[in-house]
Amino acid sequence: MIDVTELTKRQGRATVVDALSFTAAPGRVTGFLGPNGAGKSSTLRMMVGLDRPDGGTVRYDGVPYERLRRPLHEVGALLETESVHPGRSGRSHLRALARTHRIGDRRVAEVIELTGLAGAERRRAGTYSLGMRQRLGIAAALLGDPAVLLLDEPVNGLDPEGVVWIRSLMRRWAGDGRTVLVSSHLMAEAALTVDDVVVIARGRLLAAGPLEEIVSGHASPGGSLEEAFIRLTGGPADHSAGAGAGAGTTAGAGAGTAAGAGRSERGSTR
Ligand SMILES: Nc1ncnc2c1ncn2[C@@H]1O[C@H](COP(=O)(O)OP(=O)(O)OP(=O)(O)O)[C@@H](O)[C@H]1O
């Protein structure tokens, strides 16, 4: 179980994550949804200790990330297209990472197989397509066979076959009882993949709960997640950060915050 409580991050004078609270449960895929610039990546970075919060906590089964004894085995993360040395092969990148965490070459071979990189693993990573780099990042996240997976826009750069692949991978992980938190601004894709939804804009929680509840509570009868999202945020998911995001948040915050914050204050999304 992931518990994010009152998480806050400031960048200069802007509050990019604003007292954000939500949970993500094992056995479920939780979609972390928001327009561009909503604060999804900033939140995910704080969740794995890459950025220090100005306030609030993130706990995994009650334990803060910094206190996890074997972090790579407990939380795997794909945060952005990993910076991999372009002259290094995918396999040697994974082996180096594995070694620093006392993970053997056998697991490296397994994640290469699992992510469809077999055949390309000896090629220099500099020659990889964006989709292959995404697969390499996912392979790295899987090295420790973690119980929690955090994925920041994992379908970016993937072709349709890759999109289906990552969707079924996430479903399988959740089916195994893992906790999967996946950020996205693609509502049609999210609707096919997630069980639960956390919607944010301007760093604030707008709504959280099971997918069907969010759709039925915020879209017209028979409506879609996309419609619920637009109503909550006041704009389409892929508008650029800036005027649109600001206006959207103001419009959507009233209705959404009450339901979302209430749910998170109870400490559960279900
Ligand atoms: N290092 C930084 N310095 C200054 N501002 C930052 C920094 N990182 C993020 N921001 C700002 O914080 C806000 C949230 O950005 P973030 O990348 O977390 O949003 P996001 O929801 O992941 O958006 P996207 O879908 O576009 O990646 C944006 O306004 C962004 O410009």
Coordinates of C-alpha atoms and ligand atoms in Angstrom, one line a residue:
M1 CA 0.0 0.0 0.0
I2 CA 1.3 3.4 -0.9
D3 CA 0.3 6.3 1.4
V4 CA 1.0 9.8 0.2
T5 CA 0.1 12.4 2.8
E6 CA 0.0 16.1 2.5
L7 CA 3.0 16.0 0.1
T8 CA 4.2 19.5 -0.9
K9 CA 6.9 20.8 -3.2
R10 CA 7.7 24.4 -4.0
Q11 CA 9.8 25.5 -7.0
G12 CA 10.7 29.1 -6.4
R13 CA 7.5 30.9 -5.6
A14 CA 5.2 28.3 -7.2
T15 CA 3.8 25.4 -5.2
V16 CA 3.9 22.6 -7.8
V17 CA 2.6 19.8 -5.4
D18 CA 0.2 21.2 -2.9
A19 CA -0.7 19.2 0.2
L20 CA -1.4 16.1 -2.0
S21 CA -2.8 13.0 -0.3
F22 CA -3.8 9.8 -1.9
T23 CA -3.4 6.0 -1.6
A24 CA -2.6 3.2 -4.1
A25 CA -3.6 -0.3 -3.1
P26 CA -1.9 -3.7 -3.9
G27 CA -3.6 -5.8 -6.6
R28 CA -4.8 -2.6 -8.3
V29 CA -3.5 -0.4 -11.1
T30 CA -3.9 3.2 -10.0
G31 CA -3.9 5.9 -12.7
F32 CA -2.3 9.1 -11.6
L33 CA -3.9 11.6 -14.0
G34 CA -3.5 15.2 -14.6
P35 CA -2.9 17.8 -17.4
N36 CA 0.6 18.7 -18.4
G37 CA 2.4 20.5 -15.6
A38 CA -0.1 19.2 -13.0
G39 CA 2.8 17.9 -10.8
K40 CA 2.7 14.2 -11.6
S41 CA 6.4 13.8 -12.3
S42 CA 7.3 16.1 -9.3
T43 CA 5.3 13.8 -7.1
L44 CA 6.8 10.6 -8.5
R45 CA 10.3 12.0 -8.0
M46 CA 9.6 12.7 -4.4
M47 CA 8.1 9.2 -4.0
V48 CA 11.5 7.6 -4.7
G49 CA 13.7 10.1 -2.9
L50 CA 15.0 11.9 -6.0
D51 CA 13.6 15.2 -4.7
R52 CA 13.1 16.3 -1.2
P53 CA 9.5 17.4 -0.3
D54 CA 8.9 20.7 1.4
G55 CA 6.2 18.9 3.5
G56 CA 4.3 15.7 3.8
T57 CA 5.3 12.0 3.7
V58 CA 5.3 9.0 1.4
R59 CA 5.1 5.6 2.9
Y60 CA 5.2 2.1 1.5
D61 CA 3.4 -0.3 3.9
G62 CA 4.0 2.3 6.5
V63 CA 7.8 2.7 5.8
P64 CA 9.2 5.9 4.2
Y65 CA 11.3 5.3 1.0
E66 CA 14.6 6.3 2.7
R67 CA 14.0 3.7 5.3
L68 CA 13.3 0.8 3.0
R69 CA 16.0 -1.8 3.5
R70 CA 16.2 -3.0 -0.1
P71 CA 14.6 -0.1 -2.1
L72 CA 15.1 -1.6 -5.6
H73 CA 13.4 -4.8 -4.4
E74 CA 10.5 -2.9 -3.0
V75 CA 9.8 0.0 -5.3
G76 CA 10.7 -0.1 -9.0
A77 CA 10.3 3.1 -11.0
L78 CA 10.3 4.3 -14.6
L79 CA 10.5 8.0 -14.2
E80 CA 11.6 9.4 -17.5
T81 CA 13.5 7.9 -20.3
E82 CA 16.5 6.8 -18.3
S83 CA 19.8 8.4 -19.0
V84 CA 21.8 5.5 -20.3
H85 CA 25.3 5.9 -21.6
P86 CA 24.8 5.8 -25.4
G87 CA 27.9 3.7 -25.9
R88 CA 26.9 1.1 -23.5
S89 CA 24.7 -1.9 -24.5
G90 CA 21.3 -2.4 -22.9
R91 CA 22.6 -5.5 -21.2
S92 CA 25.7 -3.9 -19.8
H93 CA 23.6 -1.0 -18.4
L94 CA 21.3 -3.5 -16.7
R95 CA 24.2 -5.6 -15.4
A96 CA 26.0 -2.6 -13.9
L97 CA 22.8 -1.5 -12.2
A98 CA 22.1 -5.1 -11.0
R99 CA 25.6 -5.5 -9.6
T100 CA 25.2 -2.4 -7.4
H101 CA 22.2 -4.0 -5.8
R102 CA 23.6 -7.5 -5.6
I103 CA 21.3 -8.9 -8.3
G104 CA 22.7 -11.6 -10.5
D105 CA 23.0 -11.8 -14.3
R106 CA 20.3 -14.4 -14.4
R107 CA 17.7 -11.8 -13.3
V108 CA 19.2 -9.4 -16.0
A109 CA 18.5 -12.1 -18.6
E110 CA 15.0 -12.5 -17.3
V111 CA 14.1 -8.8 -17.5
I112 CA 15.6 -8.6 -21.0
E113 CA 13.3 -11.4 -22.0
L114 CA 10.3 -10.0 -20.2
T115 CA 10.6 -6.6 -21.8
G116 CA 11.1 -7.9 -25.3
L117 CA 14.7 -6.5 -25.5
A118 CA 16.1 -9.9 -26.4
G119 CA 18.0 -9.6 -29.7
A120 CA 18.8 -6.0 -29.0
E121 CA 20.5 -6.3 -25.6
R122 CA 24.0 -6.2 -27.1
R123 CA 23.4 -3.2 -29.2
R124 CA 24.6 0.2 -28.0
A125 CA 21.8 2.0 -26.2
G126 CA 22.5 5.1 -28.3
T127 CA 21.0 3.2 -31.3
Y128 CA 17.8 2.4 -29.4
S129 CA 14.5 3.9 -30.5
L130 CA 12.5 5.8 -27.9
G131 CA 10.2 2.7 -27.5
M132 CA 13.3 0.5 -26.9
R133 CA 14.6 3.0 -24.3
Q134 CA 11.3 2.8 -22.5
R135 CA 11.5 -1.0 -22.5
L136 CA 15.1 -0.7 -21.1
G137 CA 13.8 1.7 -18.4
I138 CA 11.1 -0.8 -17.5
A139 CA 13.6 -3.6 -17.4
A140 CA 15.6 -1.6 -14.9
A141 CA 12.5 -1.0 -12.8
L142 CA 11.8 -4.7 -12.8
L143 CA 15.3 -5.9 -11.8
G144 CA 14.5 -6.2 -8.1
D145 CA 11.2 -7.9 -8.8
P146 CA 9.5 -5.1 -6.7
A147 CA 6.1 -5.2 -5.0
V148 CA 5.5 -1.6 -6.0
L149 CA 5.9 -0.1 -9.5
L150 CA 5.8 3.6 -10.3
L151 CA 5.6 4.4 -14.0
D152 CA 5.7 7.9 -15.4
E153 CA 3.9 8.0 -18.8
P154 CA 5.2 4.5 -19.8
V155 CA 3.4 4.4 -23.1
N156 CA 5.2 7.5 -24.4
G157 CA 7.1 6.6 -27.5
L158 CA 5.6 3.1 -27.7
D159 CA 4.0 1.9 -30.9
P160 CA 0.5 0.3 -30.7
E161 CA 1.9 -3.1 -30.0
G162 CA 4.1 -1.6 -27.3
V163 CA 1.0 0.1 -25.8
V164 CA -0.9 -3.2 -25.6
W165 CA 2.2 -4.9 -24.2
I166 CA 2.7 -2.4 -21.3
R167 CA -1.1 -2.5 -20.6
S168 CA -1.0 -6.2 -20.2
L169 CA 2.2 -6.1 -18.2
M170 CA 0.6 -3.7 -15.7
R171 CA -2.6 -5.8 -15.5
R172 CA -0.4 -8.9 -14.8
W173 CA 1.6 -7.2 -12.1
A174 CA -1.6 -6.1 -10.3
G175 CA -3.0 -9.6 -10.8
D176 CA 0.1 -10.8 -8.9
G177 CA -0.9 -8.6 -6.0
R178 CA 1.6 -5.8 -6.8
T179 CA 0.8 -2.1 -6.4
V180 CA 1.0 -0.2 -9.7
L181 CA 0.9 3.6 -9.9
V182 CA 1.0 4.9 -13.5
S183 CA 0.9 8.5 -14.6
S184 CA -0.8 9.4 -17.8
H185 CA -2.5 12.3 -19.6
L186 CA -4.1 9.8 -22.1
M187 CA -7.6 9.2 -20.8
A188 CA -8.7 6.7 -23.4
E189 CA -5.7 4.6 -22.6
A190 CA -6.0 5.0 -18.9
A191 CA -9.6 3.9 -19.0
L192 CA -8.6 0.6 -20.5
T193 CA -5.9 0.0 -17.9
V194 CA -6.6 1.3 -14.5
D195 CA -8.8 0.2 -11.6
D196 CA -8.5 3.3 -9.5
V197 CA -8.0 6.9 -10.4
V198 CA -6.2 9.9 -8.8
V199 CA -6.8 13.1 -10.6
I200 CA -4.7 16.2 -9.9
A201 CA -4.2 19.6 -11.4
R202 CA -1.9 22.4 -10.3
G203 CA -0.5 20.1 -7.7
R204 CA -3.8 19.5 -5.9
L205 CA -6.0 16.5 -5.6
L206 CA -9.3 16.9 -7.6
A207 CA -10.7 13.4 -7.2
A208 CA -9.7 9.9 -6.2
G209 CA -11.5 6.6 -6.2
P210 CA -12.4 3.6 -8.3
L211 CA -12.6 4.3 -12.0
E212 CA -16.3 3.6 -12.3
E213 CA -17.1 5.9 -9.4
I214 CA -15.1 8.7 -10.8
V215 CA -16.7 8.3 -14.2
S216 CA -20.3 8.0 -12.9
G217 CA -19.7 10.8 -10.4
H218 CA -18.2 13.4 -12.8
A219 CA -19.3 12.5 -16.4
S220 CA -22.8 12.5 -17.9
P221 CA -24.7 9.1 -17.9
G222 CA -22.8 6.7 -20.1
G223 CA -19.9 9.2 -20.3
S224 CA -16.2 8.5 -20.4
L225 CA -13.2 9.0 -18.2
E226 CA -12.1 11.7 -20.6
E227 CA -15.4 13.6 -20.1
A228 CA -15.0 13.2 -16.3
F229 CA -11.5 14.4 -16.5
I230 CA -12.4 17.5 -18.6
R231 CA -15.2 18.3 -16.2
L232 CA -12.9 18.0 -13.2
T233 CA -9.9 19.9 -14.6
G234 CA -11.8 22.2 -16.9
G235 CA -9.8 21.3 -20.0
P236 CA -8.5 18.5 -22.1
A237 CA -5.7 16.4 -20.7
D238 CA -3.0 17.4 -23.2
H239 CA -3.3 21.2 -23.1
S240 CA 0.0 22.9 -22.4
A241 CA 1.0 23.9 -18.9
G242 CA 0.2 27.6 -18.4
A243 CA -3.0 29.5 -18.9
G244 CA -5.1 26.4 -19.7
A245 CA -3.9 24.5 -16.6
G246 CA -4.5 27.4 -14.3
A247 CA -7.9 28.2 -15.6
G248 CA -8.8 24.5 -15.5
T249 CA -7.8 24.0 -12.0
T250 CA -9.8 26.9 -10.8
A251 CA -12.9 25.7 -12.6
G252 CA -12.6 22.1 -11.5
A253 CA -11.2 22.4 -8.0
G254 CA -14.5 23.2 -6.2
A255 CA -16.4 20.1 -7.1
G256 CA -13.5 17.7 -7.2
T257 CA -11.7 18.6 -4.1
A258 CA -14.5 17.8 -1.8
A259 CA -14.9 14.2 -3.0
G260 CA -11.2 13.6 -3.4
A261 CA -10.0 15.1 -0.2
G262 CA -12.7 13.5 1.8
R263 CA -11.8 10.1 0.5
S264 CA -8.1 10.6 1.1
E265 CA -8.7 11.9 4.6
R266 CA -10.3 8.6 5.3
G267 CA -7.0 7.1 4.2
S268 CA -8.4 4.9 1.6
T269 CA -9.6 5.0 -2.0
R270 CA -12.1 2.4 -1.5
Ligands
LIG1 N1 13.1 21.7 -11.4 C1 12.1 22.5 -11.6 N2 12.2 23.8 -11.5 C2 11.2 24.7 -11.7 N3 10.0 24.3 -11.9 C3 9.8 23.0 -12.1 C4 10.8 22.0 -11.9 N4 10.2 20.8 -12.0 C5 8.9 21.0 -12.3 N5 8.6 22.3 -12.3 C6 7.3 22.9 -12.6 O1 6.4 22.2 -11.7 C7 5.2 22.0 -12.4 C8 4.8 20.5 -12.4 O2 5.6 19.9 -13.3 P1 5.6 18.3 -13.5 O3 6.6 17.9 -14.5 O4 5.7 17.6 -12.1 O5 4.1 18.0 -14.0 P2 3.5 16.8 -14.8 O6 2.2 16.6 -14.3 O7 4.4 15.6 -14.7 O8 3.5 17.3 -16.3 P3 3.9 16.6 -17.7 O9 2.7 15.7 -18.0 O10 3.9 17.8 -18.6 O11 5.2 15.9 -17.5 C9 5.3 22.6 -13.8 O12 4.8 23.9 -13.7 C10 6.8 22.7 -14.0 O13 7.1 23.7 -14.8

